[in-house]
Amino acid sequence: MDEHLDEMVKLLFDISSNDRLTLLFAIRREENLRLTKLAEKLKATIQETSRHLGRLTEAKLIEKNPDGSYTLTSYGRLVLLLLSSYDCLSKSRDYFLSHDISFLPQEFID
C-alpha cells in the first residue's frame, strides 16, 4: 500500500472512535483540560481515557502540556476543521444519493 494511503488509513482509524472524537471536541472547546476532567466528560475510567489520549498524542492530534493538561496541535485543529465537511456530507447523504452531482465544478468533486 502507498505510504500516504497508510497515513490516511491510520488517521481515519485514530478518529473513528466516538470516545476519541468526544475528547478532541472537548479539548477544542475547553483547552487545558486534565485527564480527570476529560474522563468525567467522557464518562469513562481514567485508564480508558488515558489510553485514548495516548493514541491521540501519538497521532499528533493533541499534546500534553507540562502541567498535565491537553491542547490540540495545529494539525489536530485542521483535522477537526476538515471533519465538519464530512459531517455535512453524512447529514446530506440521502440528498446526494438521489441527485446528480455532475453539474458541480470539478474542484468540488476531486
Phi, psi and omega in degrees: 000148179299140182301319179292323177294320176302316180296320179293318178298318179297315178299314180298323176295316182298328182258005184278359180265132175304319181296315181292322176295320177301317178296315180300315180292324178295317180292325178294318181291320189220087183294165178068031174277143178262170184308312183300314180293321178294321177297320177298314180297325181278343186057047182227169178288161176301316183297314181295317179296318178299320179297316178295318179296323177298317179295317180293325177291315179299326179282358180066024177274330177226167173220150179266129180276162179303332180276003178092357179273169183239144175224157175287145170278170175300320177299316179298321178298317179295319179300314179295323178298315180290332178298332180298329176294319178293326177298314178298315179299315183292324178292332182255017185307310182300321178299310182294329178289335184253007180231150178282131180253008183296339180283345181291142176302144185304325182294340176278342184259321182284000000 
